[in-house]
mmCIF file of C-alpha atoms and ligand atoms in Angstrom:
data_model
loop_
_atom_site.group_PDB
_atom_site.id
_atom_site.type_symbol
_atom_site.label_atom_id
_atom_site.label_comp_id
_atom_site.label_asym_id
_atom_site.label_seq_id
_atom_site.Cartn_x
_atom_site.Cartn_y
_atom_site.Cartn_z
ATOM 1 C CA MET A 1 -19.976 -1.919 5.920
ATOM 2 C CA LEU A 2 -17.025 -4.344 5.586
ATOM 3 C CA ARG A 3 -17.233 -8.091 5.330
ATOM 4 C CA CYS A 4 -15.051 -10.907 4.127
ATOM 5 C CA ASP A 5 -16.004 -14.497 3.488
ATOM 6 C CA SER A 6 -14.030 -17.705 3.037
ATOM 7 C CA LEU A 7 -10.664 -15.901 2.936
ATOM 8 C CA MET A 8 -7.705 -18.186 2.369
ATOM 9 C CA VAL A 9 -4.100 -17.001 2.601
ATOM 10 C CA SER A 10 -0.917 -19.070 2.546
ATOM 11 C CA TYR A 11 2.732 -18.175 2.867
ATOM 12 C CA GLY A 12 4.251 -21.042 0.861
ATOM 13 C CA PRO A 13 3.329 -24.180 2.770
ATOM 14 C CA VAL A 14 2.043 -22.214 5.815
ATOM 15 C CA ALA A 15 -1.734 -21.711 5.797
ATOM 16 C CA ALA A 16 -2.163 -18.358 7.568
ATOM 17 C CA LEU A 17 -5.940 -17.901 7.046
ATOM 18 C CA ARG A 18 -8.322 -20.832 6.626
ATOM 19 C CA SER A 19 -11.733 -19.806 5.310
ATOM 20 C CA VAL A 20 -12.060 -16.701 7.472
ATOM 21 C CA GLY A 21 -15.235 -14.605 7.530
ATOM 22 C CA VAL A 22 -15.676 -11.434 9.582
ATOM 23 C CA SER A 23 -17.956 -8.419 9.314
ATOM 24 C CA VAL A 24 -18.050 -4.898 10.738
ATOM 25 C CA GLU A 25 -21.218 -2.817 10.586
ATOM 26 C CA ARG A 26 -21.381 0.963 10.478
ATOM 27 C CA GLY A 27 -20.326 2.548 13.781
ATOM 28 C CA GLU A 28 -19.275 -0.792 15.224
ATOM 29 C CA THR A 29 -15.956 -1.509 16.904
ATOM 30 C CA VAL A 30 -15.052 -5.149 16.439
ATOM 31 C CA ALA A 31 -12.056 -6.762 18.153
ATOM 32 C CA LEU A 32 -9.948 -9.469 16.582
ATOM 33 C CA LEU A 33 -8.273 -11.521 19.284
ATOM 34 C CA GLY A 34 -5.833 -14.411 19.253
ATOM 35 C CA ALA A 35 -2.384 -15.611 20.258
ATOM 36 C CA ASN A 36 0.854 -14.711 18.480
ATOM 37 C CA GLY A 37 0.897 -16.176 14.995
ATOM 38 C CA ALA A 38 -2.870 -16.775 14.875
ATOM 39 C CA GLY A 39 -3.183 -14.757 11.661
ATOM 40 C CA LYS A 40 -4.554 -11.430 12.919
ATOM 41 C CA THR A 41 -2.057 -9.200 11.109
ATOM 42 C CA THR A 42 -2.428 -11.313 7.971
ATOM 43 C CA LEU A 43 -6.190 -10.752 8.031
ATOM 44 C CA LEU A 44 -5.818 -6.955 8.281
ATOM 45 C CA ARG A 45 -3.177 -6.945 5.545
ATOM 46 C CA THR A 46 -5.417 -9.025 3.302
ATOM 47 C CA LEU A 47 -8.395 -6.726 3.886
ATOM 48 C CA SER A 48 -6.309 -3.694 2.931
ATOM 49 C CA GLY A 49 -4.693 -5.414 -0.065
ATOM 50 C CA LEU A 50 -1.110 -5.676 1.208
ATOM 51 C CA THR A 51 -1.344 -9.467 1.155
ATOM 52 C CA ARG A 52 -3.203 -11.412 -1.542
ATOM 53 C CA GLN A 53 -5.775 -14.094 -0.767
ATOM 54 C CA SER A 54 -5.843 -17.320 -2.766
ATOM 55 C CA ALA A 55 -9.636 -17.480 -2.358
ATOM 56 C CA GLY A 56 -12.502 -15.593 -0.771
ATOM 57 C CA SER A 57 -14.343 -12.300 -1.086
ATOM 58 C CA ILE A 58 -14.068 -8.863 0.519
ATOM 59 C CA ILE A 59 -17.008 -6.462 0.318
ATOM 60 C CA LEU A 60 -16.729 -2.797 1.312
ATOM 61 C CA ASP A 61 -19.963 -0.810 1.313
ATOM 62 C CA ALA A 62 -21.706 -3.296 -1.045
ATOM 63 C CA ARG A 63 -18.769 -3.359 -3.489
ATOM 64 C CA ALA A 64 -16.400 -6.267 -4.113
ATOM 65 C CA ILE A 65 -12.847 -5.022 -3.497
ATOM 66 C CA GLU A 66 -10.788 -8.205 -3.252
ATOM 67 C CA ARG A 67 -9.153 -7.516 -6.614
ATOM 68 C CA GLU A 68 -8.502 -3.814 -5.982
ATOM 69 C CA ARG A 69 -5.052 -2.499 -5.166
ATOM 70 C CA THR A 70 -4.365 -1.068 -1.720
ATOM 71 C CA TYR A 71 -4.438 2.529 -2.937
ATOM 72 C CA ALA A 72 -7.850 2.005 -4.586
ATOM 73 C CA ARG A 73 -9.170 0.514 -1.344
ATOM 74 C CA VAL A 74 -7.984 3.613 0.553
ATOM 75 C CA LYS A 75 -9.890 5.773 -1.940
ATOM 76 C CA LEU A 76 -12.984 3.654 -1.396
ATOM 77 C CA GLY A 77 -12.827 4.271 2.350
ATOM 78 C CA LEU A 78 -10.637 1.616 3.922
ATOM 79 C CA ALA A 79 -7.740 2.882 6.049
ATOM 80 C CA HIS A 80 -5.142 0.668 7.729
ATOM 81 C CA VAL A 81 -2.985 1.672 10.690
ATOM 82 C CA PRO A 82 -0.280 -1.008 10.680
ATOM 83 C CA GLU A 83 1.543 -2.526 13.599
ATOM 84 C CA ARG A 84 4.304 -0.282 15.023
ATOM 85 C CA ARG A 85 2.595 2.749 13.453
ATOM 86 C CA ARG A 86 4.967 3.422 10.551
ATOM 87 C CA ILE A 87 4.727 7.171 10.653
ATOM 88 C CA PHE A 88 7.330 9.130 8.654
ATOM 89 C CA PRO A 89 10.027 10.002 11.234
ATOM 90 C CA GLY A 90 11.654 12.683 9.065
ATOM 91 C CA LEU A 91 8.394 14.559 8.427
ATOM 92 C CA THR A 92 6.646 16.847 10.878
ATOM 93 C CA VAL A 93 3.301 15.986 12.438
ATOM 94 C CA LEU A 94 1.569 18.335 9.989
ATOM 95 C CA GLU A 95 3.410 16.851 6.993
ATOM 96 C CA ASN A 96 2.581 13.306 8.119
ATOM 97 C CA LEU A 97 -1.096 14.238 8.323
ATOM 98 C CA LYS A 98 -1.095 15.884 4.888
ATOM 99 C CA VAL A 99 0.332 12.693 3.349
ATOM 100 C CA GLY A 100 -2.811 10.949 4.634
ATOM 101 C CA ALA A 101 -4.998 13.227 2.504
ATOM 102 C CA SER A 102 -3.216 12.332 -0.742
ATOM 103 C CA SER A 103 -5.827 9.691 -1.681
ATOM 104 C CA TRP A 104 -8.480 12.334 -2.431
ATOM 105 C CA ARG A 105 -6.764 15.717 -2.448
ATOM 106 C CA LYS A 106 -6.159 17.442 -5.790
ATOM 107 C CA PRO A 107 -3.377 20.057 -6.198
ATOM 108 C CA GLY A 108 -4.419 23.293 -4.494
ATOM 109 C CA GLN A 109 -7.323 21.681 -2.650
ATOM 110 C CA SER A 110 -7.456 22.418 1.069
ATOM 111 C CA CYS A 111 -7.522 19.786 3.770
ATOM 112 C CA ALA A 112 -7.881 22.362 6.561
ATOM 113 C CA GLN A 113 -11.218 20.989 7.791
ATOM 114 C CA ASP A 114 -9.860 17.468 7.967
ATOM 115 C CA LEU A 115 -6.819 18.711 9.886
ATOM 116 C CA GLU A 116 -9.111 20.601 12.239
ATOM 117 C CA ARG A 117 -11.078 17.403 12.938
ATOM 118 C CA VAL A 118 -7.905 15.449 13.704
ATOM 119 C CA PHE A 119 -6.554 18.235 15.948
ATOM 120 C CA THR A 120 -9.871 18.400 17.822
ATOM 121 C CA LEU A 121 -9.734 14.655 18.398
ATOM 122 C CA PHE A 122 -6.030 14.692 19.345
ATOM 123 C CA PRO A 123 -5.152 18.110 20.820
ATOM 124 C CA ARG A 124 -1.628 16.803 21.563
ATOM 125 C CA LEU A 125 -0.986 16.621 17.812
ATOM 126 C CA SER A 126 -2.043 20.210 17.393
ATOM 127 C CA GLU A 127 0.449 21.302 20.064
ATOM 128 C CA ARG A 128 3.161 19.317 18.274
ATOM 129 C CA ALA A 129 2.252 20.137 14.654
ATOM 130 C CA GLY A 130 5.771 21.345 13.775
ATOM 131 C CA GLN A 131 7.619 18.574 15.617
ATOM 132 C CA TYR A 132 9.294 15.718 13.716
ATOM 133 C CA GLY A 133 7.699 12.282 13.830
ATOM 134 C CA TRP A 134 10.777 10.707 15.405
ATOM 135 C CA SER A 135 10.596 13.046 18.400
ATOM 136 C CA LEU A 136 7.093 11.966 19.472
ATOM 137 C CA SER A 137 6.371 9.583 22.352
ATOM 138 C CA GLY A 138 4.926 6.152 21.532
ATOM 139 C CA GLY A 139 1.414 7.278 22.392
ATOM 140 C CA GLU A 140 1.727 10.430 20.302
ATOM 141 C CA GLN A 141 3.016 8.357 17.378
ATOM 142 C CA GLN A 142 -0.027 6.109 17.677
ATOM 143 C CA MET A 143 -2.292 9.153 17.682
ATOM 144 C CA LEU A 144 -0.468 10.481 14.625
ATOM 145 C CA ALA A 145 -0.832 7.156 12.810
ATOM 146 C CA ILE A 146 -4.577 7.133 13.518
ATOM 147 C CA GLY A 147 -4.843 10.819 12.618
ATOM 148 C CA ARG A 148 -3.040 10.236 9.325
ATOM 149 C CA ALA A 149 -5.444 7.390 8.511
ATOM 150 C CA LEU A 150 -8.418 9.647 9.304
ATOM 151 C CA MET A 151 -7.137 12.207 6.797
ATOM 152 C CA SER A 152 -8.061 9.745 4.021
ATOM 153 C CA ARG A 153 -11.763 10.122 5.072
ATOM 154 C CA PRO A 154 -12.275 6.438 5.807
ATOM 155 C CA LYS A 155 -15.523 4.574 6.402
ATOM 156 C CA VAL A 156 -13.653 1.680 7.983
ATOM 157 C CA LEU A 157 -10.487 1.839 10.060
ATOM 158 C CA LEU A 158 -8.264 -1.225 10.507
ATOM 159 C CA LEU A 159 -6.055 -0.911 13.582
ATOM 160 C CA ASP A 160 -3.219 -3.322 14.332
ATOM 161 C CA GLU A 161 -2.277 -3.410 18.020
ATOM 162 C CA PRO A 162 -2.818 0.259 18.883
ATOM 163 C CA SER A 163 -1.855 -0.299 22.540
ATOM 164 C CA LEU A 164 1.470 -2.014 21.771
ATOM 165 C CA GLY A 165 4.286 -0.515 23.845
ATOM 166 C CA LEU A 166 2.091 2.136 25.458
ATOM 167 C CA SER A 167 1.657 2.797 29.168
ATOM 168 C CA PRO A 168 -1.752 1.690 30.506
ATOM 169 C CA ARG A 169 -2.807 5.334 30.824
ATOM 170 C CA MET A 170 -1.810 6.153 27.264
ATOM 171 C CA ALA A 171 -3.451 2.972 25.947
ATOM 172 C CA ASP A 172 -6.687 4.002 27.698
ATOM 173 C CA GLU A 173 -6.443 7.433 26.124
ATOM 174 C CA VAL A 174 -6.000 5.986 22.625
ATOM 175 C CA TYR A 175 -8.976 3.660 23.137
ATOM 176 C CA GLU A 176 -11.120 6.548 24.410
ATOM 177 C CA ARG A 177 -10.461 8.310 21.119
ATOM 178 C CA ILE A 178 -11.331 5.152 19.169
ATOM 179 C CA ASP A 179 -14.624 5.072 21.058
ATOM 180 C CA VAL A 180 -15.340 8.688 20.064
ATOM 181 C CA LEU A 181 -14.698 7.786 16.416
ATOM 182 C CA SER A 182 -17.015 4.790 16.411
ATOM 183 C CA ASN A 183 -19.739 6.799 18.149
ATOM 184 C CA ALA A 184 -19.448 9.245 15.268
ATOM 185 C CA GLY A 185 -20.220 6.421 12.794
ATOM 186 C CA LEU A 186 -16.773 5.096 11.845
ATOM 187 C CA SER A 187 -16.480 1.306 11.644
ATOM 188 C CA VAL A 188 -13.385 -0.070 13.393
ATOM 189 C CA LEU A 189 -11.758 -3.493 13.221
ATOM 190 C CA VAL A 190 -9.035 -3.676 15.839
ATOM 191 C CA VAL A 191 -6.404 -6.353 16.420
ATOM 192 C CA GLU A 192 -5.337 -6.325 20.030
ATOM 193 C CA GLN A 193 -3.191 -8.444 22.353
ATOM 194 C CA ASN A 194 -4.615 -6.620 25.355
ATOM 195 C CA THR A 195 -7.841 -8.598 25.333
ATOM 196 C CA ALA A 196 -9.386 -6.958 28.401
ATOM 197 C CA LEU A 197 -8.873 -3.477 26.992
ATOM 198 C CA ALA A 198 -10.225 -4.364 23.542
ATOM 199 C CA LEU A 199 -13.329 -5.985 25.033
ATOM 200 C CA GLU A 200 -14.092 -2.814 26.992
ATOM 201 C CA VAL A 201 -14.462 -0.814 23.794
ATOM 202 C CA ALA A 202 -15.657 -3.415 21.278
ATOM 203 C CA THR A 203 -19.282 -4.286 20.576
ATOM 204 C CA ARG A 204 -18.355 -7.697 19.141
ATOM 205 C CA ALA A 205 -15.254 -9.842 18.896
ATOM 206 C CA TYR A 206 -13.768 -12.752 16.952
ATOM 207 C CA VAL A 207 -11.122 -15.137 18.235
ATOM 208 C CA LEU A 208 -8.632 -16.494 15.695
ATOM 209 C CA GLU A 209 -6.624 -19.658 16.325
ATOM 210 C CA HIS A 210 -4.223 -21.141 13.774
ATOM 211 C CA GLY A 211 -5.787 -19.089 10.996
ATOM 212 C CA ALA A 212 -9.424 -19.972 11.706
ATOM 213 C CA ILE A 213 -12.212 -18.203 13.599
ATOM 214 C CA VAL A 214 -12.984 -20.404 16.611
ATOM 215 C CA LEU A 215 -15.278 -18.056 18.506
ATOM 216 C CA GLU A 216 -17.384 -15.011 17.760
ATOM 217 C CA GLY A 217 -19.993 -13.069 19.676
ATOM 218 C CA SER A 218 -20.785 -9.934 21.627
ATOM 219 C CA ALA A 219 -17.923 -8.508 23.687
ATOM 220 C CA ALA A 220 -19.777 -9.564 26.853
ATOM 221 C CA ASP A 221 -20.187 -13.163 25.611
ATOM 222 C CA ILE A 222 -16.529 -13.415 24.647
ATOM 223 C CA ARG A 223 -15.472 -11.955 28.001
ATOM 224 C CA ASP A 224 -17.591 -14.526 29.876
ATOM 225 C CA ASN A 225 -16.588 -17.486 27.739
ATOM 226 C CA PRO A 226 -14.508 -19.947 29.814
ATOM 227 C CA ARG A 227 -12.142 -20.591 26.904
ATOM 228 C CA THR A 228 -11.394 -16.867 26.465
ATOM 229 C CA ARG A 229 -11.142 -16.272 30.183
ATOM 230 C CA GLN A 230 -8.472 -18.909 30.540
ATOM 231 C CA ALA A 231 -6.529 -18.384 27.318
ATOM 232 C CA TYR A 232 -6.657 -14.595 26.874
ATOM 233 C CA LEU A 233 -7.776 -12.959 30.097
ATOM 234 C CA GLY A 234 -5.599 -14.960 32.486
ATOM 235 C CA GLN A 235 -8.542 -15.812 34.758
HETATM 236 P P1 ATP B 301 1.308 -11.552 16.121
HETATM 237 O O1 ATP B 301 0.330 -11.254 17.203
HETATM 238 O O2 ATP B 301 2.535 -12.261 16.614
HETATM 239 O O3 ATP B 301 1.604 -10.370 15.234
HETATM 240 P P2 ATP B 301 -0.610 -12.584 14.216
HETATM 241 O O4 ATP B 301 -1.815 -13.235 14.819
HETATM 242 O O5 ATP B 301 -0.770 -11.208 13.727
HETATM 243 O O6 ATP B 301 0.594 -12.694 15.218
HETATM 244 P P3 ATP B 301 0.408 -13.221 11.600
HETATM 245 O O7 ATP B 301 1.534 -12.233 11.698
HETATM 246 O O8 ATP B 301 -0.711 -12.906 10.707
HETATM 247 O O9 ATP B 301 -0.158 -13.558 13.045
HETATM 248 O O10 ATP B 301 1.025 -14.631 11.165
HETATM 249 C C1 ATP B 301 0.227 -15.791 10.883
HETATM 250 C C2 ATP B 301 1.137 -16.951 10.447
HETATM 251 O O11 ATP B 301 1.723 -16.662 9.187
HETATM 252 C C3 ATP B 301 2.297 -17.207 11.388
HETATM 253 O O12 ATP B 301 2.515 -18.598 11.426
HETATM 254 C C4 ATP B 301 3.467 -16.486 10.741
HETATM 255 O O13 ATP B 301 4.685 -17.082 11.082
HETATM 256 C C5 ATP B 301 3.152 -16.660 9.280
HETATM 257 N N1 ATP B 301 3.643 -15.517 8.469
HETATM 258 C C6 ATP B 301 3.290 -14.218 8.607
HETATM 259 N N2 ATP B 301 3.889 -13.441 7.693
HETATM 260 C C7 ATP B 301 4.646 -14.277 6.928
HETATM 261 C C8 ATP B 301 5.504 -14.102 5.804
HETATM 262 N N3 ATP B 301 5.698 -12.893 5.248
HETATM 263 N N4 ATP B 301 6.125 -15.197 5.300
HETATM 264 C C9 ATP B 301 5.934 -16.429 5.845
HETATM 265 N N5 ATP B 301 5.125 -16.671 6.902
HETATM 266 C C10 ATP B 301 4.496 -15.615 7.449
#
């Protein structure tokens, strides 16, 4: 569904991605693991077009998208939930969600069914539809950010640290919802510092170090790998 090959990104003299290749199949949840500064956020930003690669290809649903602008990639089915959520604090929950539908919605066209789907997935958002973004808890903001991304009718969802700053219970709840989405056929690429949590939900995982993929495999293989156990699972 989504794959990139030989991606290179530099920030001036800093090489942030060195020939990176990852793929996510339909209905798969793939975790992207690595220490601070490994290049995880840069990879998601490059896939969604917020950062430009100096070389490499990105294919979404058999179509080359590496030259497309971010907005065009959203239209083609790639949605990105950035780190720290970035919901609109001065808009209500409902207004935030409607903004997410702007990639496909024409004037006068209804997005009621899409809203219904998001509210079924996140009943808390339905209860808080008229509440301002700023007044939501961290977990609710994360749900809203994911819900807003879903309003664009994505095929692939890129999630940057969805558990950041959440209580363990709330993080579990968010990941349960991610699991429901991937079971329904959505492809998910998730960056996560909480390695144990990500490996519970993911089918496969990649480990990035200093901008390069150093390990890839099934979630079980990555969990059992001595290098991962020591460096990322504290075992
Ligand atoms: P974290 O988990 O801390 O968010 P990360 O794995 O997501 O880390 P990136 O944020 O992608 O890593 O950063 C990769 C490298 O690129 C780091 O060395 C970082 O300092 C550098 N970098 C990131 N953004 C920029 C930028 N806008 N300008 C210069 N260097 C940057």
